[in-house]
mmCIF file of C-alpha atoms in Angstrom:
data_model
loop_
_atom_site.group_PDB
_atom_site.id
_atom_site.type_symbol
_atom_site.label_atom_id
_atom_site.label_comp_id
_atom_site.label_asym_id
_atom_site.label_seq_id
_atom_site.Cartn_x
_atom_site.Cartn_y
_atom_site.Cartn_z
ATOM 1 C CA ASP A 197 -11.934 -16.570 -31.154
ATOM 2 C CA SER A 198 -12.580 -16.569 -27.318
ATOM 3 C CA ALA A 199 -9.986 -18.988 -26.787
ATOM 4 C CA ALA A 200 -7.259 -17.009 -28.420
ATOM 5 C CA ASN A 201 -8.440 -13.781 -26.579
ATOM 6 C CA PRO A 202 -9.910 -14.603 -23.061
ATOM 7 C CA ARG A 203 -11.430 -11.620 -21.347
ATOM 8 C CA SER A 204 -11.933 -10.795 -17.980
ATOM 9 C CA GLY A 205 -15.108 -10.049 -16.394
ATOM 10 C CA ASN A 206 -15.290 -6.458 -17.266
ATOM 11 C CA GLY A 207 -14.596 -7.059 -21.016
ATOM 12 C CA ALA A 208 -11.027 -6.176 -20.933
ATOM 13 C CA PRO A 209 -8.517 -8.495 -22.328
ATOM 14 C CA ALA A 210 -7.279 -10.746 -19.617
ATOM 15 C CA SER A 211 -3.775 -10.489 -20.669
ATOM 16 C CA SER A 212 -3.553 -6.860 -19.937
ATOM 17 C CA PHE A 213 -3.825 -7.542 -16.164
ATOM 18 C CA ARG A 214 -0.779 -8.376 -14.219
ATOM 19 C CA GLY A 215 -2.542 -10.226 -11.612
ATOM 20 C CA ALA A 216 -5.995 -11.152 -10.341
ATOM 21 C CA LEU A 217 -7.447 -9.363 -7.305
ATOM 22 C CA LYS A 218 -7.893 -11.359 -4.225
ATOM 23 C CA PRO A 219 -11.790 -11.625 -3.059
ATOM 24 C CA HIS A 220 -12.597 -8.823 -0.927
ATOM 25 C CA PRO A 221 -9.420 -6.835 -0.363
ATOM 26 C CA LYS A 222 -9.274 -4.840 2.817
ATOM 27 C CA VAL A 223 -8.650 -1.134 2.389
ATOM 28 C CA LEU A 224 -7.847 1.242 4.902
ATOM 29 C CA ILE A 225 -8.823 4.784 4.583
ATOM 30 C CA VAL A 226 -7.039 7.307 6.568
ATOM 31 C CA ASP A 227 -9.079 10.610 6.395
ATOM 32 C CA SER A 228 -10.605 13.016 9.222
ATOM 33 C CA ASP A 229 -13.541 14.338 6.842
ATOM 34 C CA PRO A 230 -16.749 12.368 7.738
ATOM 35 C CA ALA A 231 -18.370 13.167 4.305
ATOM 36 C CA ILE A 232 -15.445 12.094 2.437
ATOM 37 C CA GLY A 233 -14.990 8.859 4.939
ATOM 38 C CA ARG A 234 -18.583 7.916 4.481
ATOM 39 C CA MET A 235 -18.499 8.303 0.686
ATOM 40 C CA LEU A 236 -15.326 6.179 0.386
ATOM 41 C CA ASN A 237 -16.838 3.729 2.608
ATOM 42 C CA ILE A 238 -19.997 3.394 0.394
ATOM 43 C CA VAL A 239 -18.099 3.383 -2.987
ATOM 44 C CA LEU A 240 -15.733 0.861 -1.809
ATOM 45 C CA GLU A 241 -18.022 -1.613 -0.076
ATOM 46 C CA SER A 242 -20.210 -1.628 -3.241
ATOM 47 C CA GLU A 243 -16.982 -2.703 -5.159
ATOM 48 C CA GLY A 244 -16.616 -5.632 -2.759
ATOM 49 C CA TYR A 245 -13.732 -4.175 -0.510
ATOM 50 C CA ARG A 246 -13.633 -4.794 3.303
ATOM 51 C CA VAL A 247 -13.180 -0.946 4.680
ATOM 52 C CA LEU A 248 -11.606 0.114 7.838
ATOM 53 C CA TRP A 249 -11.926 3.849 8.428
ATOM 54 C CA SER A 250 -9.285 5.900 10.940
ATOM 55 C CA ARG A 251 -9.994 9.453 11.411
ATOM 56 C CA ASN A 252 -6.565 10.368 12.339
ATOM 57 C CA GLY A 253 -2.863 9.200 11.553
ATOM 58 C CA ALA A 254 -2.308 7.417 14.828
ATOM 59 C CA ASP A 255 -5.069 5.288 14.424
ATOM 60 C CA GLY A 256 -4.514 4.728 10.901
ATOM 61 C CA LEU A 257 -1.097 3.534 11.901
ATOM 62 C CA THR A 258 -2.399 1.170 14.514
ATOM 63 C CA GLU A 259 -5.170 -0.196 11.952
ATOM 64 C CA ALA A 260 -2.207 -0.815 9.638
ATOM 65 C CA VAL A 261 -0.252 -3.372 11.796
ATOM 66 C CA ASN A 262 -2.050 -6.374 11.956
ATOM 67 C CA PRO A 263 -3.264 -7.802 9.766
ATOM 68 C CA GLN A 264 -1.894 -5.354 7.071
ATOM 69 C CA PRO A 265 -4.397 -3.935 4.823
ATOM 70 C CA ASP A 266 -4.395 -4.639 0.972
ATOM 71 C CA ALA A 267 -4.170 -0.978 0.183
ATOM 72 C CA ILE A 268 -4.231 2.247 2.068
ATOM 73 C CA ILE A 269 -6.114 5.497 1.086
ATOM 74 C CA LEU A 270 -4.404 8.540 2.942
ATOM 75 C CA GLU A 271 -5.466 12.064 3.322
ATOM 76 C CA LEU A 272 -2.396 14.669 3.748
ATOM 77 C CA ASP A 273 -4.063 16.924 6.098
ATOM 78 C CA LEU A 274 -4.964 15.019 9.484
ATOM 79 C CA PRO A 275 -5.901 16.683 12.960
ATOM 80 C CA ASP A 276 -2.846 14.897 14.695
ATOM 81 C CA GLY A 277 -0.188 15.480 12.207
ATOM 82 C CA GLY A 278 0.769 15.501 8.737
ATOM 83 C CA GLY A 279 0.070 12.772 6.151
ATOM 84 C CA PHE A 280 3.509 12.846 5.064
ATOM 85 C CA ASP A 281 4.747 11.608 8.421
ATOM 86 C CA VAL A 282 2.153 8.951 8.214
ATOM 87 C CA LEU A 283 3.222 7.954 4.861
ATOM 88 C CA GLY A 284 7.007 7.584 5.924
ATOM 89 C CA SER A 285 6.025 5.765 8.954
ATOM 90 C CA LEU A 286 4.175 3.249 6.933
ATOM 91 C CA ARG A 287 6.807 2.831 4.151
ATOM 92 C CA GLU A 288 9.377 1.740 7.081
ATOM 93 C CA TRP A 289 7.560 -1.355 7.338
ATOM 94 C CA CYS A 290 4.366 -1.723 5.167
ATOM 95 C CA GLU A 291 4.394 -2.840 1.605
ATOM 96 C CA ALA A 292 0.439 -2.028 1.005
ATOM 97 C CA PRO A 293 0.042 0.063 -2.054
ATOM 98 C CA VAL A 294 -0.896 3.975 -0.688
ATOM 99 C CA LEU A 295 -3.034 6.177 -2.738
ATOM 100 C CA ILE A 296 -2.945 9.909 -1.398
ATOM 101 C CA LEU A 297 -6.560 11.323 -1.566
ATOM 102 C CA SER A 298 -5.763 15.029 -0.784
ATOM 103 C CA GLY A 299 -7.161 18.677 -1.507
ATOM 104 C CA ARG A 300 -3.735 19.658 -1.994
ATOM 105 C CA PRO A 301 -3.436 20.149 -5.998
ATOM 106 C CA ALA A 302 0.124 21.448 -5.912
ATOM 107 C CA THR A 303 2.737 19.547 -8.040
ATOM 108 C CA VAL A 304 5.238 20.086 -4.842
ATOM 109 C CA ASP A 305 3.083 18.100 -2.840
ATOM 110 C CA LYS A 306 2.382 15.366 -5.490
ATOM 111 C CA VAL A 307 5.869 15.118 -6.075
ATOM 112 C CA ARG A 308 6.795 14.814 -2.469
ATOM 113 C CA ALA A 309 4.102 12.125 -1.665
ATOM 114 C CA LEU A 310 5.252 9.946 -4.661
ATOM 115 C CA ASP A 311 9.043 10.324 -3.774
ATOM 116 C CA GLY A 312 8.042 9.616 -0.134
ATOM 117 C CA GLY A 313 6.460 6.230 -1.144
ATOM 118 C CA ALA A 314 2.930 6.841 -2.347
ATOM 119 C CA ASN A 315 1.952 4.651 -5.329
ATOM 120 C CA ASP A 316 -0.683 7.247 -6.527
ATOM 121 C CA TYR A 317 -2.044 10.807 -5.828
ATOM 122 C CA MET A 318 -5.488 11.892 -6.527
ATOM 123 C CA VAL A 319 -6.772 15.587 -5.825
ATOM 124 C CA LYS A 320 -10.275 16.035 -4.357
ATOM 125 C CA PRO A 321 -12.784 16.361 -5.584
ATOM 126 C CA ILE A 322 -12.704 12.941 -7.084
ATOM 127 C CA ALA A 323 -14.993 10.746 -9.318
ATOM 128 C CA PRO A 324 -15.835 7.235 -7.485
ATOM 129 C CA GLU A 325 -15.317 5.346 -10.448
ATOM 130 C CA GLU A 326 -11.870 6.730 -11.302
ATOM 131 C CA LEU A 327 -10.938 5.926 -7.559
ATOM 132 C CA ALA A 328 -12.241 2.732 -7.813
ATOM 133 C CA ALA A 329 -10.192 1.979 -11.075
ATOM 134 C CA ARG A 330 -7.057 3.285 -9.631
ATOM 135 C CA LEU A 331 -7.500 1.193 -6.747
ATOM 136 C CA ARG A 332 -7.837 -2.199 -9.008
ATOM 137 C CA VAL A 333 -4.677 -1.248 -10.521
ATOM 138 C CA LEU A 334 -2.855 -0.792 -7.423
ATOM 139 C CA LEU A 335 -4.042 -4.238 -6.142
ATOM 140 C CA ARG A 336 -3.049 -5.817 -9.256
ATOM 141 C CA CYS A 337 0.681 -4.817 -8.787
ATOM 142 C CA GLU A 338 2.772 -7.273 -6.554
ATOM 143 C CA PRO A 339 5.106 -5.739 -3.975
ATOM 144 C CA PRO A 340 8.649 -6.629 -4.718
ATOM 145 C CA THR A 341 9.356 -7.756 -1.122
ATOM 146 C CA TRP A 342 7.646 -8.637 2.017
ATOM 147 C CA ARG A 343 7.723 -6.676 5.041
ATOM 148 C CA GLY A 344 6.250 -6.927 8.742
ATOM 149 C CA LEU A 345 6.968 -6.030 12.319
ATOM 150 C CA ILE A 346 8.980 -8.026 14.884
ATOM 151 C CA VAL A 347 7.526 -6.917 18.350
ATOM 152 C CA ALA A 348 10.067 -7.384 21.283
ATOM 153 C CA GLY A 349 9.580 -6.260 24.667
ATOM 154 C CA GLY A 350 6.956 -3.883 23.668
ATOM 155 C CA THR A 351 8.793 -2.288 20.723
ATOM 156 C CA ALA A 352 8.052 -2.796 17.285
ATOM 157 C CA LEU A 353 11.020 -3.155 14.903
ATOM 158 C CA PRO A 354 10.404 -3.298 11.265
ATOM 159 C CA PHE A 355 12.059 -5.869 9.079
ATOM 160 C CA LEU A 356 12.428 -6.912 5.544
ATOM 161 C CA ARG A 357 12.763 -10.169 3.827
ATOM 162 C CA MET A 358 14.953 -9.943 1.153
ATOM 163 C CA ALA A 359 14.005 -11.548 -2.026
ATOM 164 C CA ALA A 360 16.320 -14.080 -3.134
ATOM 165 C CA SER A 361 16.543 -17.428 -4.982
ATOM 166 C CA LEU A 362 19.143 -18.980 -2.629
ATOM 167 C CA SER A 363 19.318 -22.810 -1.899
ATOM 168 C CA ARG A 364 18.883 -23.198 1.994
ATOM 169 C CA TRP A 365 19.568 -19.719 2.621
ATOM 170 C CA SER A 366 16.950 -17.293 4.031
ATOM 171 C CA ILE A 367 18.334 -13.844 4.399
ATOM 172 C CA LEU A 368 16.722 -11.292 6.795
ATOM 173 C CA SER A 369 17.867 -7.664 6.957
ATOM 174 C CA ILE A 370 16.803 -5.523 9.972
ATOM 175 C CA PRO A 371 17.492 -1.916 9.390
ATOM 176 C CA GLY A 372 20.681 -0.890 11.298
ATOM 177 C CA LEU A 373 21.615 -4.365 12.161
ATOM 178 C CA ILE A 374 22.312 -6.200 8.807
ATOM 179 C CA SER A 375 23.359 -4.573 5.544
ATOM 180 C CA LEU A 376 24.285 -6.580 2.536
ATOM 181 C CA SER A 377 26.108 -4.669 -0.365
ATOM 182 C CA PRO A 378 25.885 -6.084 -3.904
ATOM 183 C CA SER A 379 29.403 -7.580 -3.485
ATOM 184 C CA MET A 380 28.674 -9.316 -0.351
ATOM 185 C CA TRP A 381 25.489 -10.675 -2.159
ATOM 186 C CA ALA A 382 27.770 -11.974 -4.841
ATOM 187 C CA ARG A 383 29.648 -14.028 -2.319
ATOM 188 C CA ILE A 384 26.687 -15.917 -1.024
ATOM 189 C CA PRO A 385 26.879 -19.560 -2.271
ATOM 190 C CA ARG A 386 23.741 -20.355 -4.581
#
């Protein structure tokens, strides 16, 4: 009975999905290899994604600011520094899921990237259909909080809006300025 078991467009049960993908999500690729960049661009555009491609970490961080991409594909070996540094910078203010796409197969690199904030890790060479499937999974997950940047006097300050269901209260945490412990949260009237 189709009413009892609705299916998504690809034949999988709709109930197996946490959320629907928004139309034409934006994906930022940060990879210096022209062959990989072109291949990813072709694969992702054929899947309906809008693609931005940065060939180094500095440009990748700039592209990730405004508007933020829906997902980021990041290489660890970049010409202007390590992808781990880029990942760390992104995680200070960016909630977009990050898929590491690297030639580094060592477990220590995978663990470091995942513990550093990456959402997934793939080792090159990759199968394009697997990359597309992993990206769909990452985009179905909803981030637990919303982050952004406050730009004041030319300085970008990351901020994190705390998720809370408080009547007439909006809590904004700026790292280093406001810090609420669990006991402080408990004292806020609801």
